[in-house]
Coordinates of C-alpha atoms and ligand atoms in Angstrom, one line a residue:
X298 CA 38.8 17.8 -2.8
X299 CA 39.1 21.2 -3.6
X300 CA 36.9 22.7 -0.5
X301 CA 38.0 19.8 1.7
X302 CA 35.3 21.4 4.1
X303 CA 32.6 19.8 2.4
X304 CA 34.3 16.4 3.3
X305 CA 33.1 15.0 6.4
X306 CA 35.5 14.5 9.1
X307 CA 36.3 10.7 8.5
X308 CA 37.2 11.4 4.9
X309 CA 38.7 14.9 5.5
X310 CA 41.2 12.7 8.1
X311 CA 42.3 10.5 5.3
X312 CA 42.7 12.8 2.5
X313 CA 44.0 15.9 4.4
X314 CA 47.6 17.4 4.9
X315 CA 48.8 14.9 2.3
X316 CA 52.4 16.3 0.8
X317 CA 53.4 13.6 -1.4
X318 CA 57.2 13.6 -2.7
X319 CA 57.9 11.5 -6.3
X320 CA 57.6 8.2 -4.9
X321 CA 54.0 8.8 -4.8
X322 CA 54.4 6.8 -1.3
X323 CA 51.0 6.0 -0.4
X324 CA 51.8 6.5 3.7
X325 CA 53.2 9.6 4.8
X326 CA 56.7 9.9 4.3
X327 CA 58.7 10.9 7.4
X328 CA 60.8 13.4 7.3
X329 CA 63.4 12.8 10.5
X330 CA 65.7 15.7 9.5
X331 CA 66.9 18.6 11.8
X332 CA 67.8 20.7 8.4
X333 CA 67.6 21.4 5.1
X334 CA 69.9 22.3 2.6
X335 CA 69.4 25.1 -0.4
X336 CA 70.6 25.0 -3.9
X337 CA 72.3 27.9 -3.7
X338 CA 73.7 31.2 -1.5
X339 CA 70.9 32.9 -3.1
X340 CA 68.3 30.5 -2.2
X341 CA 69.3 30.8 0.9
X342 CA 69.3 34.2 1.4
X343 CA 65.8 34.8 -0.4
X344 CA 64.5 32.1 2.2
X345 CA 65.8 33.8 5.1
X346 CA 65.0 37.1 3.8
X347 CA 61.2 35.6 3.9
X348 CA 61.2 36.0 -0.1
X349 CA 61.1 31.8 -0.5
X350 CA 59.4 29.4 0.8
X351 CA 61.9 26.5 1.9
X352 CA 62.5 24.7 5.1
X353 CA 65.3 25.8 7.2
X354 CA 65.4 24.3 10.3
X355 CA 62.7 21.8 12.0
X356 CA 62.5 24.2 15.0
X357 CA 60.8 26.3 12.9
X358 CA 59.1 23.9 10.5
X359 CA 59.1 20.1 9.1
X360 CA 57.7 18.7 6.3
X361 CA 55.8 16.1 8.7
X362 CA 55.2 18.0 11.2
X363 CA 53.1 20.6 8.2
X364 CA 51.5 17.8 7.3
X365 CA 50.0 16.9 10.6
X366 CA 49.1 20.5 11.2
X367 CA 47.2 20.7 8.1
X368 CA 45.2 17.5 8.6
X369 CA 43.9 19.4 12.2
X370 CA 43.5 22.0 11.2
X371 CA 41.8 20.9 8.0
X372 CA 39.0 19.2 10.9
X373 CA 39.2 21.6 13.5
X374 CA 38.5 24.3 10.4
X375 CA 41.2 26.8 11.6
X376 CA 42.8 28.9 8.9
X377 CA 46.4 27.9 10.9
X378 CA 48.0 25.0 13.5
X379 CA 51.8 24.7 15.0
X380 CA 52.1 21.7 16.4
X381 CA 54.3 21.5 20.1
X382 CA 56.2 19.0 21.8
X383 CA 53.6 18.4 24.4
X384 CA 49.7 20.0 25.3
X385 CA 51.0 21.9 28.1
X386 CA 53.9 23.2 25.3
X387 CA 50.5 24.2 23.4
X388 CA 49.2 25.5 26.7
X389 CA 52.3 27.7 27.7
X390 CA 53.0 28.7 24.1
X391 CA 49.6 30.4 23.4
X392 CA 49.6 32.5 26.8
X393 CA 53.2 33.7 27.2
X394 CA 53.6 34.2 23.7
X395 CA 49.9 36.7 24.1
X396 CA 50.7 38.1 27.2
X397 CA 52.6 40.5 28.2
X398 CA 53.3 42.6 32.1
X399 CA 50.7 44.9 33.1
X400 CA 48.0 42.2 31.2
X401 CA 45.4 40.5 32.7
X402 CA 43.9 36.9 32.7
X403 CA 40.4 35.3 33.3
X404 CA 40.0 31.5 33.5
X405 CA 37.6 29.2 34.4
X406 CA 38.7 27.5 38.1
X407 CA 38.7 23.8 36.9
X408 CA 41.1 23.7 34.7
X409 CA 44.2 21.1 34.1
X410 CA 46.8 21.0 36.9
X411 CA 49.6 22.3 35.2
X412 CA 47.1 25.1 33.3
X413 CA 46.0 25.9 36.7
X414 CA 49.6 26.1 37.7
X415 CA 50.8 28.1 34.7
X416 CA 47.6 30.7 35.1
X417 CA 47.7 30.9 39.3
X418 CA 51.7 30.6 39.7
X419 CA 53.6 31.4 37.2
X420 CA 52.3 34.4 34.9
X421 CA 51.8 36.6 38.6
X422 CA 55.6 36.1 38.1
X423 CA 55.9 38.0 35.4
X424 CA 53.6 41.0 36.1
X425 CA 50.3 39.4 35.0
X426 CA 47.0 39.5 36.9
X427 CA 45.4 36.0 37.0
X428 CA 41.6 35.7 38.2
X429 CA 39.6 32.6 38.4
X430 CA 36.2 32.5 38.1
X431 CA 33.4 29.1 38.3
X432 CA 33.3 28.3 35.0
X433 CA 29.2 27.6 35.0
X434 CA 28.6 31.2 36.5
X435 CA 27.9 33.6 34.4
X436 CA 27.3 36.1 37.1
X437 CA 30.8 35.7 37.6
X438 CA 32.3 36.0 34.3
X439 CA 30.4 39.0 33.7
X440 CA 31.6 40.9 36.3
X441 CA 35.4 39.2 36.4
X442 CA 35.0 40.6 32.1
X443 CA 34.1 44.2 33.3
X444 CA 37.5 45.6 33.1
X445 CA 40.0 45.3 30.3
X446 CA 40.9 41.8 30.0
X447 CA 43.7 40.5 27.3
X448 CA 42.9 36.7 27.6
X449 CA 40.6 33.7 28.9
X450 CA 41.7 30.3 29.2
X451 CA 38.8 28.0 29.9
X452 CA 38.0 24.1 29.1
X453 CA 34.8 22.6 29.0
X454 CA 34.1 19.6 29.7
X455 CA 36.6 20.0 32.6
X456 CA 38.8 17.7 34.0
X457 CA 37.5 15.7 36.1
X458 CA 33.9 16.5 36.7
X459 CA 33.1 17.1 33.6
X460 CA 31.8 21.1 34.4
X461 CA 30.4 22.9 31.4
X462 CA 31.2 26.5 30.3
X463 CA 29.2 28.0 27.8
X464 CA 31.2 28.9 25.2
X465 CA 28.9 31.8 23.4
X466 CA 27.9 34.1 26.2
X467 CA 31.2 33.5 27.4
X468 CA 33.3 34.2 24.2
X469 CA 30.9 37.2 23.6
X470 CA 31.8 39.0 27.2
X471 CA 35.6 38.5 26.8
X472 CA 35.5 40.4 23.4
X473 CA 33.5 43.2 24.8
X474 CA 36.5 42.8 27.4
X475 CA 38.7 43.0 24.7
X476 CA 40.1 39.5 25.3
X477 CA 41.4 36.6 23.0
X478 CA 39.6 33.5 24.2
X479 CA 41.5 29.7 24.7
X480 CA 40.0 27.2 25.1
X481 CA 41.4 23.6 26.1
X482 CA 39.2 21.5 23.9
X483 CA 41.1 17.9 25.1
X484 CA 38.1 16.5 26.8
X485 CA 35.6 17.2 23.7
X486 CA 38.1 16.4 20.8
X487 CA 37.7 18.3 17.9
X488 CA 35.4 15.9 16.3
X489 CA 32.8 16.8 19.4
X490 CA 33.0 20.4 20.1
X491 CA 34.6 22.8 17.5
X492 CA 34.7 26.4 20.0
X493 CA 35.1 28.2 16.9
X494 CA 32.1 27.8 16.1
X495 CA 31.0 29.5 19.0
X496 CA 33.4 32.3 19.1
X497 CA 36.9 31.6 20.6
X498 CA 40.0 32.9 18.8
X499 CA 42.4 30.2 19.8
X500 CA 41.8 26.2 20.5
X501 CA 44.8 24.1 22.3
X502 CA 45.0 20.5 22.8
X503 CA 47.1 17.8 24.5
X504 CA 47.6 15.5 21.2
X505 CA 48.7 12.4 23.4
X506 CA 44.8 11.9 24.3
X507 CA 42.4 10.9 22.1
X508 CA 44.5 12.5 19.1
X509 CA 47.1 9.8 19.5
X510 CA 44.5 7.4 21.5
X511 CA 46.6 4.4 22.1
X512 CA 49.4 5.8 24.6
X513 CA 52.6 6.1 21.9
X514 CA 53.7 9.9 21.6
X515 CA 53.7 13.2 23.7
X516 CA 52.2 16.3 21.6
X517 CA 50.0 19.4 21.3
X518 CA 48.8 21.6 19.1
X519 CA 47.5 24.9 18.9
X520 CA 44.9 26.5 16.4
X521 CA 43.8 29.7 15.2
X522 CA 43.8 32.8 12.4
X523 CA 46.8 32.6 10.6
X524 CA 47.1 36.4 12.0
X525 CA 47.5 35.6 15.1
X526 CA 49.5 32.3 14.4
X527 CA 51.9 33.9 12.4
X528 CA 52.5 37.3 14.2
X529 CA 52.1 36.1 17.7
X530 CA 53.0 32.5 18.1
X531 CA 55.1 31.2 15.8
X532 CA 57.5 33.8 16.3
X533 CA 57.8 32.6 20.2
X534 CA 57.5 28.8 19.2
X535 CA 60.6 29.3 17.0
X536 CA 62.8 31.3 19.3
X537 CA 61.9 29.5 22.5
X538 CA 62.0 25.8 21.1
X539 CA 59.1 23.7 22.1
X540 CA 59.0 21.9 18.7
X541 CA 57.2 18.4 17.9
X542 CA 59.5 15.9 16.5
X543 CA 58.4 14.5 13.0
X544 CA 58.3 11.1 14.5
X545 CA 55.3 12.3 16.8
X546 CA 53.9 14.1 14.2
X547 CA 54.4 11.0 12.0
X548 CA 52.1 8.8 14.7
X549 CA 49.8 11.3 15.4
X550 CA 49.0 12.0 11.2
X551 CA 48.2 8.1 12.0
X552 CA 45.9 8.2 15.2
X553 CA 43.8 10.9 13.2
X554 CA 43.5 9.0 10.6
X555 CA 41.0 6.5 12.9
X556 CA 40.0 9.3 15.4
X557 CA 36.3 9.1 14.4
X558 CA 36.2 5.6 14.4
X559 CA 38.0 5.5 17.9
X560 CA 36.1 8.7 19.8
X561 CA 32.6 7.3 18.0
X562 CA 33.3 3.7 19.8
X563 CA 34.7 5.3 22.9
X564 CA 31.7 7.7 23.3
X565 CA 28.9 4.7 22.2
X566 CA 30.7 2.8 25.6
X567 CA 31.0 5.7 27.6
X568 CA 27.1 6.8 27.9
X569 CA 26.3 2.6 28.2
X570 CA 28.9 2.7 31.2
X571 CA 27.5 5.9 32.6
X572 CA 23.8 4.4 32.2
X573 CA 24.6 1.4 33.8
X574 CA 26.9 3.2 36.7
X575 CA 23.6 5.5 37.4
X576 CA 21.1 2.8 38.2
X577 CA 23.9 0.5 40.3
X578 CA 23.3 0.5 44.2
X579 CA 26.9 2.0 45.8
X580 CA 27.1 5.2 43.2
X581 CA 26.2 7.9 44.8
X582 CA 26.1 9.9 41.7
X583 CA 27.2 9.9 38.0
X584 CA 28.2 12.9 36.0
X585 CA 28.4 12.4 31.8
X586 CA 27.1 15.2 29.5
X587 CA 24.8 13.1 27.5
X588 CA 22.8 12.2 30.1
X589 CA 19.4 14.2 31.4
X590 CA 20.6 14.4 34.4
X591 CA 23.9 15.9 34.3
X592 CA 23.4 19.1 35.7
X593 CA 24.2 21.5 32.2
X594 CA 22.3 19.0 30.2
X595 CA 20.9 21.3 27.7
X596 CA 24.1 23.6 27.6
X597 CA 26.4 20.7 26.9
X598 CA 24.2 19.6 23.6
X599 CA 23.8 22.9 22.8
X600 CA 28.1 22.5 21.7
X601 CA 28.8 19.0 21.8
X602 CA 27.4 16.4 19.3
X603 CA 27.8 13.5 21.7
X604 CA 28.6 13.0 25.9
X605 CA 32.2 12.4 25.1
X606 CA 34.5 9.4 26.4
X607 CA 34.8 10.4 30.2
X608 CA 32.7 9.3 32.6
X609 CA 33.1 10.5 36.3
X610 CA 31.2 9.0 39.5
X611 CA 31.2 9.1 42.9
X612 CA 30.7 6.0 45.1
X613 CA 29.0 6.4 48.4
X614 CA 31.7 6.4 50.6
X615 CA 35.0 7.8 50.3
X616 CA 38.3 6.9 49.5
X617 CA 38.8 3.4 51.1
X618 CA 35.5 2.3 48.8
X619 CA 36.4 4.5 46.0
X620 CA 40.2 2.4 46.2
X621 CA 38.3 -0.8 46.8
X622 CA 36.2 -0.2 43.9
X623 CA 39.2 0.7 41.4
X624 CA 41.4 -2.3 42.6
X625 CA 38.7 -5.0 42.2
X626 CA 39.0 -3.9 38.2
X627 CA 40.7 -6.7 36.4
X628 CA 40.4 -4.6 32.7
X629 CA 40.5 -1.2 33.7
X630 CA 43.6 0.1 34.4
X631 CA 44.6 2.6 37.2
X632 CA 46.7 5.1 35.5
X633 CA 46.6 9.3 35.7
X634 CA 46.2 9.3 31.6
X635 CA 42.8 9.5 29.7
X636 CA 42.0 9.3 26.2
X637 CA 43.0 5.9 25.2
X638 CA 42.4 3.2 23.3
X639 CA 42.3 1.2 26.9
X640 CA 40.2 2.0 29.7
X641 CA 41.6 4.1 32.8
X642 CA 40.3 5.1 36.3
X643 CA 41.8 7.7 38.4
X644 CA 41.4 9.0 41.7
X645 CA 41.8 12.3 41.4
X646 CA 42.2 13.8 45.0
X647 CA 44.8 11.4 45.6
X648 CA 46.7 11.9 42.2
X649 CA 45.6 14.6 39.4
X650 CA 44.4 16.8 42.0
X651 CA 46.1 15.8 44.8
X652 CA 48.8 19.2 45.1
X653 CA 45.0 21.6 45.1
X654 CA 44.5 21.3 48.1
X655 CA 41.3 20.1 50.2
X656 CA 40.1 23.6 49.9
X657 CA 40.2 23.9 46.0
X658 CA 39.1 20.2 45.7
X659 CA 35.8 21.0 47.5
X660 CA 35.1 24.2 45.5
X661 CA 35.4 21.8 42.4
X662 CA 33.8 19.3 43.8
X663 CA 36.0 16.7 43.7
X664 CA 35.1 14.3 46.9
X665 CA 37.2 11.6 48.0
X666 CA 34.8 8.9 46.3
X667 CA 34.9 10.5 42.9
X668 CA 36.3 8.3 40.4
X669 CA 36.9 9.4 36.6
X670 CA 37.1 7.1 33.7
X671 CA 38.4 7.2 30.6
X672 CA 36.5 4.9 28.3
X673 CA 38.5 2.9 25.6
X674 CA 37.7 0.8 22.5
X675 CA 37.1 -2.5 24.8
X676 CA 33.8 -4.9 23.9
X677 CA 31.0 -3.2 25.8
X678 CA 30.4 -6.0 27.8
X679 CA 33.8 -6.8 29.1
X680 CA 33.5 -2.9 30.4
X681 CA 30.4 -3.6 31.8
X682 CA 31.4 -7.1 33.4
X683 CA 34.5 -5.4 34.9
X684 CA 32.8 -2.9 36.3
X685 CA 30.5 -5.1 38.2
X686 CA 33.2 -6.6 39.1
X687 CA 34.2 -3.7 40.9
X688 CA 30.3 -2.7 42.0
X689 CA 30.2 -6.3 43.7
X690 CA 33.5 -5.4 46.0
X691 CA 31.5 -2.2 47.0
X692 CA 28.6 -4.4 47.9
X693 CA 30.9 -7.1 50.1
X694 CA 31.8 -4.1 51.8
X695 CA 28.2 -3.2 52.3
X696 CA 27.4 -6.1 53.1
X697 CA 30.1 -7.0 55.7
X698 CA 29.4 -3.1 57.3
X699 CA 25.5 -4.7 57.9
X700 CA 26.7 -7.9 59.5
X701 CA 29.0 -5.9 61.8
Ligands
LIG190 C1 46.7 16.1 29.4 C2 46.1 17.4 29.3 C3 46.9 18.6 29.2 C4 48.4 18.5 29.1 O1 48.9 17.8 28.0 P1 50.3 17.0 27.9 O2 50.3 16.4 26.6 O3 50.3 16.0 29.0 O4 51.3 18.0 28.2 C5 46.3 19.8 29.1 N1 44.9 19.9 29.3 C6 44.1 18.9 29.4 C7 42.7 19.0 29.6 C8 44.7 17.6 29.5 O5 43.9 16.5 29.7

């Protein structure tokens, strides 16, 4: 227990970030306090003066909300973690709290819609240069990395067709450029992909995905050196106030407790699904890491141990068989979240990345019969048999368009 990174991550989830008070509670205890009180004026003062260590105020720090940052960070091995109200708190914390006016930013073009919206919108607004780049071109990077450069948000697998950046030679030209590298790791989970490893400084995630996994709490998290923690984020995080409530913390110390059990099932049902998708008459094309034929194959195994829990396909057709498809599903819900414990499709030119534009949408890739889905913990072959369900109303269709 004493180098907890010789646990593997099942165990490590389990016996992590565990703060026990007297009781010897075997369950976290929750700690739903805004304050803290001291012994004394003294105490007070030495805490304040940064001379003690005691809570003062769960803005800037809760027992529970520690204790879930520790178990995180204990499997992402980062040497710090501040948890955040939400991932795009993580997302918005860890640029504006870097940045500053005069900087400049490098991303990857297929990112989140409200990362895209933070890195194209709103940080011009205050005096920094944004560039966007295709994330699979190195070409690009390179020269987009040939002048000074203070930071690169990218996420790979990205959301929703499941585009890989490679994380070392990208990593590599951003510190010659003198950047600090984020990367939105949501899609991989940090039992998948640990960018780390590979080089990058910083590592955000939207918690209420897999980290949670069954669709209860709103969090994020962000992970780095405890340099850069320290000194550059938590001083924002505690003036501007995007703080996780214990009670999320409480739930999400929970869903990591059963994340490898979860993302392993997940991931076993997603690359059956994508394998059975791929050789079904009405997909046009299927796109999941794992599989030979996803275009960055190699490059994708190369940093992730397994395909991951997202599938994304595109019927042939567009979106009236891509709708007819999704609303012949019985088990699979439609719904804009991913990451559950339930299975979800989306559309995402007519919802997640509806407000991009047709233009942005075909630079991405993202046709009106692409469908992505999220791949929960059901029995295989109720996925499967749903599925077909939803394969046989593309074929009616098929059919009906030959009789006509
Ligand atoms: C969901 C998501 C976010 C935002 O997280 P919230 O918890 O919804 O704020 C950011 N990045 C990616 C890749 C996501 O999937």
């Amino acid at each position: 227990m004493n180098d907890q990174h010789a646990l593997y991550p099942a165990t490590l989830l389990l016996h992590s970030g565990i703060d026990r008070t007297p009781h010897g509670e075997t369950s976290e205890a929750m700690f739903l306090t805004s304050g803290f009180v001291y012994d004394d004026a003294e105490q007070a003062e030495a805490t304040f003066l940064g001379q003690a260590t005691h809570y003062q105020y769960s803005r800037f720090g809760n027992p529970t909300v520690a204790a879930f940052e520790a178990r995180l960070a204990a499997l992402e091995g980062a040497e710090a973690c501040r948890a955040t109200a939400t991932g795009m708190a993580a997302v918005s914390s860890a640029l504006l709290s870097h940045l500053r006016h005069g900087d400049r930013i490098v991303a990857s073009r297929a990112l989140f819609g409200s990362c895209h919206w933070i890195v194209s919108q709103l940080l011009p607004r205050y005096g920094i240069e944004s560039v966007f780049v295709d994330g699979g071109d190195l070409d690009a990077w390179a020269e987009a990395l040939s002048v000074p450069t203070a930071c690169v948000l990218l996420e790979t697998p990205s959301n929703p067709m499941l585009d890989i950046v490679d994380l070392r030679a990208v990593c590599d030209m951003a510190h010659r450029a003198g950047a600090v590298v984020v990367v939105d790791n949501v899609f991989a989970t940090p039992l998948l992909q640990q960018p780390l490893q590979f080089g990058a400084d910083v590592v955000v995630y939207s918690c209420t995905k897999h980290i949670d996994g069954q669709g209860r709490v709103l969090g994020g998290a962000v992970l780095g050196t405890k340099a850069w923690i320290e000194t550059t984020l938590q001083p924002f995080l505690r003036n501007t106030g995007p703080a996780m409530s214990p009670f999320n913390a409480w739930v999400l110390s929970k869903g990591l407790e059963t994340l490898t059990l979860r993302v392993d099932a997940m991931t076993r049902n997603a690359h059956a699904v994508a394998d059975m998708l791929a050789a079904s008459p009405g997909i046009a094309r299927v796109w999941y890491p794992a599989r030979a034929d996803h275009p960055q194959h190699r490059l994708a195994m190369r940093q992730m141990s397994a395909g991951g829990t997202l599938v994304t396909f595109a019927v042939e057709g567009g979106k009236a068989d891509a709708f007819r498809m999704m609303n012949a599903l019985e088990l699979v819900a439609i719904s804009n979240n991913l990451g559950d414990s339930r299975s979800m499709v989306t559309h995402p030119a007519t919802t997640t990345h509806m407000k991009i534009g047709p233009e942005e949408r075909a630079a991405l890739g993202i046709t009106d019969g692409v469908i992505r889905l999220s791949v929960g913990l059901e029995d295989v072959r109720d996925l499967l048999r749903d599925l077909r369900r939803g394969l046989d109303a593309l074929a009616d269709r098929g059919q009906r368009r030959a009789a006509e």
